[in-house]
C-alpha positions in Angstrom: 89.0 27.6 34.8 89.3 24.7 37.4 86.5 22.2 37.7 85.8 23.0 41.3 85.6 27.4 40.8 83.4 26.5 37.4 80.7 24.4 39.8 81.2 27.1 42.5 79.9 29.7 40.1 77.4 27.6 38.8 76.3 26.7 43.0 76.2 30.6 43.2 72.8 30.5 40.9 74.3 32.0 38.2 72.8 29.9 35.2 70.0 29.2 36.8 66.6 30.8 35.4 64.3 31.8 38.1 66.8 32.4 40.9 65.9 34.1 44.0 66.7 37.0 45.1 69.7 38.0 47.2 67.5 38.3 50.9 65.8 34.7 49.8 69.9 33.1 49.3 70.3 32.2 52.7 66.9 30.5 53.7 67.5 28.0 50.7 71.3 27.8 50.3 71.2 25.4 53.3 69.2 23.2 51.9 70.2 23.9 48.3 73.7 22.3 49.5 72.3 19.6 51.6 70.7 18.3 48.5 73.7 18.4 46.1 75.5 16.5 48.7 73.2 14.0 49.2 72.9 13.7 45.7 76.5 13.4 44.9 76.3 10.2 47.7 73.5 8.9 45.3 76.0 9.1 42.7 78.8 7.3 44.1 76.2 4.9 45.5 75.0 3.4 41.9 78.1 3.9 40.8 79.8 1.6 44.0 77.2 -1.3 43.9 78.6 -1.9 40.0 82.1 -2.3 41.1 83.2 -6.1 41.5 84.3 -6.3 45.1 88.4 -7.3 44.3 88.3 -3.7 42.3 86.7 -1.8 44.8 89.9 -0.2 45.8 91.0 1.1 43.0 87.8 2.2 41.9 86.2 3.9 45.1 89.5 6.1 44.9 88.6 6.8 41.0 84.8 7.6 42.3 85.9 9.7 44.8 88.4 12.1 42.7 85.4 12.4 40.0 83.1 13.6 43.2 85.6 15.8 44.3 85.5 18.8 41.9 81.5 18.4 41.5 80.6 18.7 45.0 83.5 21.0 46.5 84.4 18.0 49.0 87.4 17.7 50.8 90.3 15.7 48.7 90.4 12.2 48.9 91.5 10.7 52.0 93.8 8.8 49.1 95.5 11.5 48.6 94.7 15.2 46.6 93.0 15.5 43.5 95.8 17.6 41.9 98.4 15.8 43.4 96.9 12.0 42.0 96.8 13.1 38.6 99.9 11.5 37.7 101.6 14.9 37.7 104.2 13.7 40.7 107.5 11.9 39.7 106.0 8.9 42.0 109.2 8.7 43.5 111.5 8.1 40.4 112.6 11.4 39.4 111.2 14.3 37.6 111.4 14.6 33.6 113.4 17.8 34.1 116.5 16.0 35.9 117.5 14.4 32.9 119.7 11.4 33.6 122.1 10.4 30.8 120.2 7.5 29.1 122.7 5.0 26.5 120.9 4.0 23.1 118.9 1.5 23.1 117.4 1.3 26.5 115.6 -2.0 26.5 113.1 -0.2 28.7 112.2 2.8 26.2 109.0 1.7 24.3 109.1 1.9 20.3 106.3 4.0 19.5 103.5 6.2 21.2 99.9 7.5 20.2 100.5 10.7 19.0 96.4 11.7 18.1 93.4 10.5 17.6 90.2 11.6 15.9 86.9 10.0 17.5 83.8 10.0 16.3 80.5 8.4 18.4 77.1 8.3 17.9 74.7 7.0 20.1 71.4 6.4 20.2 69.2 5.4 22.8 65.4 4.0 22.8 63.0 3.4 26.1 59.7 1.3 26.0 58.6 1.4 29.6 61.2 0.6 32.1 63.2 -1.5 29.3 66.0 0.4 27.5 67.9 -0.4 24.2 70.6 1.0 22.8 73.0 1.1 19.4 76.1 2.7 19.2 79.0 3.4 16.3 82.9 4.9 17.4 85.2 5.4 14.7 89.1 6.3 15.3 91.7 7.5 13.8 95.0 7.1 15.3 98.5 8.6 14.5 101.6 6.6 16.1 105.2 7.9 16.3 106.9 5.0 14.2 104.9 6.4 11.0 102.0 4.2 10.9 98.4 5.1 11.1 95.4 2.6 12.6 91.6 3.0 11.5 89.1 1.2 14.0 85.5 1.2 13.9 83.5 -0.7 16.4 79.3 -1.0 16.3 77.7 -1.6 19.7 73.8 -2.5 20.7 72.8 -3.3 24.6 69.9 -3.3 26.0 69.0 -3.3 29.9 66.1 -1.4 32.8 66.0 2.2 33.7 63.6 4.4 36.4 63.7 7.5 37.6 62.4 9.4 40.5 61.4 13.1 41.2 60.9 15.4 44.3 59.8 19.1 44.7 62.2 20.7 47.2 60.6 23.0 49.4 63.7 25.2 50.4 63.2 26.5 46.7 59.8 27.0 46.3 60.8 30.2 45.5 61.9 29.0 42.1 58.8 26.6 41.6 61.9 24.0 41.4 62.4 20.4 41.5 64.7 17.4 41.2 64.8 14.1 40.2 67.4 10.9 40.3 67.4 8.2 37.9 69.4 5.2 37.3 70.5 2.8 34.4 71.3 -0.4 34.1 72.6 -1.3 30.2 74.3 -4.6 29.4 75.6 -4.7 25.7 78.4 -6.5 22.7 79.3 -5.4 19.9 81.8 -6.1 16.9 84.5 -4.3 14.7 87.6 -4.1 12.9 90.6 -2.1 12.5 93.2 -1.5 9.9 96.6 -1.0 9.9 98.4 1.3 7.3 101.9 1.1 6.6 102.9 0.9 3.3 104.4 3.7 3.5 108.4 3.2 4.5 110.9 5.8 3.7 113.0 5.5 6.7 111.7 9.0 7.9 108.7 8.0 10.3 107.4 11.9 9.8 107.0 11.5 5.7 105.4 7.8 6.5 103.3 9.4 9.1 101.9 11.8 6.4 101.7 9.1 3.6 100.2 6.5 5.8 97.4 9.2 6.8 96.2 10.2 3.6 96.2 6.3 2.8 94.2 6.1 5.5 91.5 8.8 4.9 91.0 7.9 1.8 90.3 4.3 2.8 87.7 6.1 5.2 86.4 7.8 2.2 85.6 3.9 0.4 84.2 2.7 3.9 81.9 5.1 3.9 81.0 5.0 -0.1 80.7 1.0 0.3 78.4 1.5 3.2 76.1 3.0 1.5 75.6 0.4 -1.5 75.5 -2.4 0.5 72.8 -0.3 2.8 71.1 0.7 -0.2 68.2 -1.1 -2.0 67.5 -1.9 -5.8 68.9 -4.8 -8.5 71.5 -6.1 -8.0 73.5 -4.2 -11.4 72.9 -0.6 -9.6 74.5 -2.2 -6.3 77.6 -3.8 -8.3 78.1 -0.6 -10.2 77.5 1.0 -6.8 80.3 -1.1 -5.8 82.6 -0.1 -8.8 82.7 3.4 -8.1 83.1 3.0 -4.5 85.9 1.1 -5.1 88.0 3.9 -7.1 88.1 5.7 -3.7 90.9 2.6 -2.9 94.4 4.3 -1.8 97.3 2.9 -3.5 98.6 1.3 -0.3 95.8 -0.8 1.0 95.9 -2.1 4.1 97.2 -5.7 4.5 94.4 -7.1 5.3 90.4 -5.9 6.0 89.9 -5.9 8.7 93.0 -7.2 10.5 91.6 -7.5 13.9 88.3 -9.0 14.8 86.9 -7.3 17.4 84.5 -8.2 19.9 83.2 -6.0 23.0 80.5 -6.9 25.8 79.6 -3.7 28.2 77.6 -2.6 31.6 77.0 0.7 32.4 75.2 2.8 35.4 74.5 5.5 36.4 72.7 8.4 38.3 72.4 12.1 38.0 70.0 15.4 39.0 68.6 17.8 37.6 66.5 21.1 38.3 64.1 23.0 36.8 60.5 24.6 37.0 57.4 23.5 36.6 53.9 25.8 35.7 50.5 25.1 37.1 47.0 26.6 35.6 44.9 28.6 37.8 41.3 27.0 37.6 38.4 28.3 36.2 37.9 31.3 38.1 41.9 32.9 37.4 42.8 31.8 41.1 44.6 28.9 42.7 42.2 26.7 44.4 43.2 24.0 47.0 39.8 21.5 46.0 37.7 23.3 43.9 33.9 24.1 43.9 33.1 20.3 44.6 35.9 19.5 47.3 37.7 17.2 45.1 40.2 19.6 42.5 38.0 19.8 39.6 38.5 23.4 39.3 42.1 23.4 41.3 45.4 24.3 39.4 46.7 21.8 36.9 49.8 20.8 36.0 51.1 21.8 32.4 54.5 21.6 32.0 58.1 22.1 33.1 61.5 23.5 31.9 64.3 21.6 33.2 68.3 21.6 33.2 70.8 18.9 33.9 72.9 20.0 37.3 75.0 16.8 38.2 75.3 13.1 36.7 77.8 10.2 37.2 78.2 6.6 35.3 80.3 3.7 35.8 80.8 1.4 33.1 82.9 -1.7 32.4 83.7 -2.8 29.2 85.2 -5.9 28.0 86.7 -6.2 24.8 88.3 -9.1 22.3 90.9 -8.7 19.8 91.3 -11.0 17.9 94.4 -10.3 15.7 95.2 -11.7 11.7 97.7 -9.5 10.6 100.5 -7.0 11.6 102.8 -7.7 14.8 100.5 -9.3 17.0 99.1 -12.0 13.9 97.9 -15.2 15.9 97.3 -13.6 19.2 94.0 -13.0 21.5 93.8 -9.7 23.9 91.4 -9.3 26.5 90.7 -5.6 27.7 89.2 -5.4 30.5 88.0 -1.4 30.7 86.2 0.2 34.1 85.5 4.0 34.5 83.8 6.6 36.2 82.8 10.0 34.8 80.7 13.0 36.1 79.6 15.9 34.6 78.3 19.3 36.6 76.9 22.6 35.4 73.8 24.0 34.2 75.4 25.9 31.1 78.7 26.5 31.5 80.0 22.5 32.1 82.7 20.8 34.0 83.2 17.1 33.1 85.8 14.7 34.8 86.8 11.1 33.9 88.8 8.0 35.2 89.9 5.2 33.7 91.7 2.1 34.8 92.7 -0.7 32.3 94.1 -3.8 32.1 94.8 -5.7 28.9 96.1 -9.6 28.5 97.6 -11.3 25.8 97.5 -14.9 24.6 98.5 -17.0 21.9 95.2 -17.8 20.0 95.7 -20.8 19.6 97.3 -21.9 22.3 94.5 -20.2 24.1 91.3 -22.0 22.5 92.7 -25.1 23.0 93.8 -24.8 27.0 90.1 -23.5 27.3 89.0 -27.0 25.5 90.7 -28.6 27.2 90.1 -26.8 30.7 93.8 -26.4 31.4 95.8 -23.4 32.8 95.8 -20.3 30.8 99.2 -18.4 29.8 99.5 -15.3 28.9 102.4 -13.4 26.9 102.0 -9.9 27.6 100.6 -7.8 30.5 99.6 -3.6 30.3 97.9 -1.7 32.6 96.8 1.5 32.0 95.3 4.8 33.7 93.9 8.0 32.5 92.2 10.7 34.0 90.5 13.9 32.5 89.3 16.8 33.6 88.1 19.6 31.6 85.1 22.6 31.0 83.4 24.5 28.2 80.4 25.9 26.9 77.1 23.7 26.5 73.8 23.0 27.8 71.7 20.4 28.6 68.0 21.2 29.0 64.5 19.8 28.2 61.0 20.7 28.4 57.6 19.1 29.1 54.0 19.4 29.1 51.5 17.3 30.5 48.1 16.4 29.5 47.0 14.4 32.8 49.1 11.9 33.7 50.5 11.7 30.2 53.9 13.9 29.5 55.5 14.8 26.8 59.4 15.6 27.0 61.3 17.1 24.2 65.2 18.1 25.5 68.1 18.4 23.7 71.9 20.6 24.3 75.6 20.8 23.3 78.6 21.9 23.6 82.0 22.1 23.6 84.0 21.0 26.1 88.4 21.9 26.6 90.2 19.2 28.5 93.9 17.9 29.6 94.4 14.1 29.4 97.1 12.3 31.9 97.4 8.6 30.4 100.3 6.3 32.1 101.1 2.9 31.2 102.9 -0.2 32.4 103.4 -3.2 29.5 105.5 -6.2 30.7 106.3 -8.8 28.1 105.9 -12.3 30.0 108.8 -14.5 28.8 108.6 -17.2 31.5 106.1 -19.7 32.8 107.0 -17.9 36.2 105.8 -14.7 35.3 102.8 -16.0 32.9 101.8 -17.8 36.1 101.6 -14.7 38.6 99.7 -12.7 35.9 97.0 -15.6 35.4 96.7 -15.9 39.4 96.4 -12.1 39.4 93.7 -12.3 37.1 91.9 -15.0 38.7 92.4 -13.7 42.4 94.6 -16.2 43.5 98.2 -15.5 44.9 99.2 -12.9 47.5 98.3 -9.7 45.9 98.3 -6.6 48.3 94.4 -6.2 49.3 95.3 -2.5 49.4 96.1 -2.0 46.0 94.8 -4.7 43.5 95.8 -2.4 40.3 98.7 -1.0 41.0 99.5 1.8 38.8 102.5 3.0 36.6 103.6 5.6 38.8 103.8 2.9 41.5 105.4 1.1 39.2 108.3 3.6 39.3 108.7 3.7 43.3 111.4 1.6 45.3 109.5 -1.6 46.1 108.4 -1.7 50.2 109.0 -5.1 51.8 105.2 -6.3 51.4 105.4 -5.7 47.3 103.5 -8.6 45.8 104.4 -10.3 42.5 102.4 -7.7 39.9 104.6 -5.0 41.6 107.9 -6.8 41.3 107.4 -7.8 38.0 105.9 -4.0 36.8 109.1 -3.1 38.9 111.7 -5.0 37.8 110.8 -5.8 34.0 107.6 -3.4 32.7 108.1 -0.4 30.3 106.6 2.5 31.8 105.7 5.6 30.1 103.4 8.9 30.9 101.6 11.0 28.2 99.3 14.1 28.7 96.9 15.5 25.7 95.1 18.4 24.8 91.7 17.4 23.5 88.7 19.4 22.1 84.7 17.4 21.9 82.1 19.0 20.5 79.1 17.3 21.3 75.2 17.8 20.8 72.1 15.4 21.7 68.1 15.7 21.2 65.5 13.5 23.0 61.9 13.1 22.8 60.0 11.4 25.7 56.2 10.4 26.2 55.9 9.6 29.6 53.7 8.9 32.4 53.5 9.4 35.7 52.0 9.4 39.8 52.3 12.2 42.2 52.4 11.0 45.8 52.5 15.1 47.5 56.3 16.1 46.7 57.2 13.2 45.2 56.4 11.8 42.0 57.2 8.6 40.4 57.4 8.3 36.2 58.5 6.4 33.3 58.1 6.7 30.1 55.6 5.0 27.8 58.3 6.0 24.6 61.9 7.7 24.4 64.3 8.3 21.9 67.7 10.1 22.5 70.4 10.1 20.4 74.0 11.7 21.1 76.9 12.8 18.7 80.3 13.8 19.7 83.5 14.5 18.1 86.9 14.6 20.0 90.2 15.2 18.9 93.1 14.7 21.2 96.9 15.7 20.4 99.8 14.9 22.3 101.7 17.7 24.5 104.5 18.3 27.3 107.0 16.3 27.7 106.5 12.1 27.1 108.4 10.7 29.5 109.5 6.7 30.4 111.0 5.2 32.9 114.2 3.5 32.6 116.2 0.7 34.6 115.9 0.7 38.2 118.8 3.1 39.9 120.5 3.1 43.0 118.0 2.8 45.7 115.2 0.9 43.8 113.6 3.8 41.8 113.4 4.1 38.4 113.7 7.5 36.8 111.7 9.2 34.3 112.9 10.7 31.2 113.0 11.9 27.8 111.0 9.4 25.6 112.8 9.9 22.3 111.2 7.7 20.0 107.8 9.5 20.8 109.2 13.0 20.5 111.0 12.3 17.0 107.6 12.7 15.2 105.0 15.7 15.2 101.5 14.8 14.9 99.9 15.9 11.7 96.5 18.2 12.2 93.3 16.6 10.1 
């Protein structure tokens, strides 16, 4: 089921506990969707001051086709959001036309990601208005050449966070009320990643399965290691600790532990509603008082609690990251990947989520690289991809809480999962630079100098693929002319769950209330597998007329991912 039809059943009051009746539909509906709209402007408001003004374009598209299946819009004025999902030939030629294609294209890239495992946990802890959190992502990757990549990255931010709540009086029917709230979370963290493959027979399909057993069972000593260095005691349990942990070794070790340093600074924020009830005693005397016997609420109705469930949220979040390579085919050189996205999730119990993700990576010579910025000369770098993704997807799950108050003190305990089915369209442009010409428009890119298009700052691969119009600019020409472009879609499967408990305070002002809490904790797990599917397609040499077509990439479809 679309995104759109599962938020229009879910709009219909279909999960919703307390709904009104049919005859009391139309009094609130009205105002039911005047508030999800004005929400989903919220949204895209926190979401929009976040975005660095020379990425706004690019970005303000990607907030707009996220909003567009949550609040039933209108497409983009960009274009539709079916039709911008990378599923159009952008000009170059469908997969299905098939052009003959000689061996080795010099535009045909030598390997793709054929899955990935993903593992995150989160967790999240609020004193007042200040927020910390810690977070720990673990991958597993499969590539097509036969080789296998482990990566583990730990993360810990910290940043402010408020909320704000209003009763809506178009459904006092339900007793029902929303709030907004907004994030701001600045954080770094630090990693590694191995690289297995030992295994070379020649047949990337029997590496591929050698490689990943390698690799699990390296996971396997990770873990077992992690533990006796986390564990307390003398210093003989911990080295015998160690011993044992260190028979769980594959054969074919990795070259080298980790062989990328990594580094990664983030900022996220973000915005969401949510609905729910809330239950007021009736006094003393059984009925609902307006003041009481003395005129001032001592024997009014009090506030005891409330049931709540998540209806619509949004984040943007950039992400810088560092690589720092030792070993492998990139040994000696520095990437920079510079991440932005924009994700929104909708639905009560049954949820639709959507993602977008723009990314641009550099690469430098280390070295080369420490000493220019020493020195405070020029930057050059070697390499240049750009890549997009976009996902879309529903499932089971919830997402719901509940409170009860003891005066202006609250105490929250919520908590949900899920599952959630999705389709993945990734494209991506890589361009080596092998000139000082080219290394010099990709470092005035980056820095905003040259001519670059204002209209399109990040041009993407399926551009990349068009003829070139007459006011190109040089990232365009040179994505044109010299970058490997390729398309990929996935099927991917997350199971996720997440418990929170809040103590909170707060100050009612008549429908609107203001609140933060005193303590929080929340802590989220998710799992996600994603596997290749269709047809991966590249783009070879420009053709008559300027467009290059897409098709058949060979050296991805020659291997089968293996299931884990």
């Amino acid at each position: 089921m679309k995104s759109a039809e599962r938020f229009r059943r879910w709009h219909a009051h279909d999960h919703i506990p307390g709904a009104p009746s049919q005859r009391d539909r139309g009094q609130s509906g009205t105002e039911y969707a005047a508030m999800v709209g004005v929400v989903s402007l919220v949204v895209a408001a926190i979401v929009g001051l976040s975005v660095p003004a020379d990425e706004a374009t690019g970005l303000k598209s990607a907030v707009c086709r996220i909003l567009h299946p949550l609040s039933g819009a209108e497409a983009c004025s960009s274009g539709d959001y079916e039709g911008d999902d990378g599923g159009g030939d952008g000009g170059g030629g469908g997969p299905g036309e098939d052009p003959f294609v000689p061996n080795g294209d010099p535009f045909e890239p030598a390997k793709c990601l054929l899955s990935q495992d993903q593992t995150k946990t989160t967790v999240v802890i609020q004193i007042l208005f200040i927020k910390i959190s810690s977070s720990e992502t673990i991958k597993l990757q499969q590539w097509s050449d036969g080789t296998v990549t482990l990566e583990r990255v730990t993360e810990t931010g910290g940043g402010v966070t408020a909320s704000i709540s209003a009763g809506i009086p178009g459904l006092k029917d339900w007793g029902g009320s929303a709030s907004l709230s907004g994030s701001y979370v600045k954080g770094s963290g630090s990693g590694g990643q191995w690289l297995f493959s030992g295994n070379k027979s020649g047949d990337p399909q029997a590496d591929l399965a050698a490689n990943l057993e390698d690799a699990q069972q390296f996971t396997e000593y990770l873990k077992a290691q992690s533990k006796c260095n986390s564990s307390s005691g003398r210093s003989e349990l911990q080295m015998i600790c160690g011993y044992h942990a260190g028979k769980k070794k594959p054969d074919l070790e990795p070259e080298r532990a980790p062989d990328v340093d990594i580094t990664k600074t983030s900022t996220e924020a973000s915005g969401g509603v949510s609905f729910g009830k809330s239950f007021k005693s009736n006094g003393k005397g059984g009925k609902d008082t307006k003041g009481g016997k003395d005129g001032k609420g001592a024997d009014g109705p009090k506030d005891l609690g409330s049931v709540s469930f998540e209806g619509l949220s949004g984040a943007m979040t950039e992400d810088v990251v560092v690589m720092r390579a030792k070993t492998g085919p990139d040994a000696g050189k520095i990437t920079f990947v510079y991440t932005f996205s924009v994700s929104g999730t909708a639905g009560g119990v049954a949820q639709a989520k959507g993602s977008r993700m723009q990314q641009v990576a550099v690469t430098y010579d280390a070295a080369a690289y420490d000493q220019e910025e020493e020195n405070g000369d020029p930057h050059h770098p070697q390499k240049l991809t750009i890549t997009t993704s976009q996902e879309s997807g529903d499932g089971p799950g919830i997402q719901a809480g509940a409170g009860a108050n003891a005066g202006p003190v609250t105490i929250d305990v919520g908590g949900g999962g899920g599952t959630v089915n999705s389709q993945i369209h990734t494209e991506s442009a890589e361009v080596t630079l092998d000139n000082d010409g080219d290394s010099t428009a990709v470092e005035d890119w980056l820095r905003g100098r040259g001519d670059a298009p204002a209209s399109n700052p990040l041009p993407t691969p399926s551009d990349a693929a068009e003829a070139l119009d007459d006011d190109a600019g040089p990232i365009e020409r040179l994505l044109h002319d010299k970058g490997k472009l390729t398309r990929l879609d996935y099927n991917a499967n997350t199971d996720w769950w997440n418990a929170s408990l809040g103590i909170g305070f707060g100050i009612s002002a008549g429908q609107v209330s203001l609140g933060f809490k005193l303590f929080g904790i929340d802590i989220t797990h998710e799992e996600k597998n994603q596997t290749i599917t269709g047809d991966p397609t590249y783009a070879t040499g420009p053709k008559s007329g300027g467009a290059r077509p897409w098709v058949e990439w060979k050296n991805c479809t020659r291997t089968k991912p293996i299931p884990t």
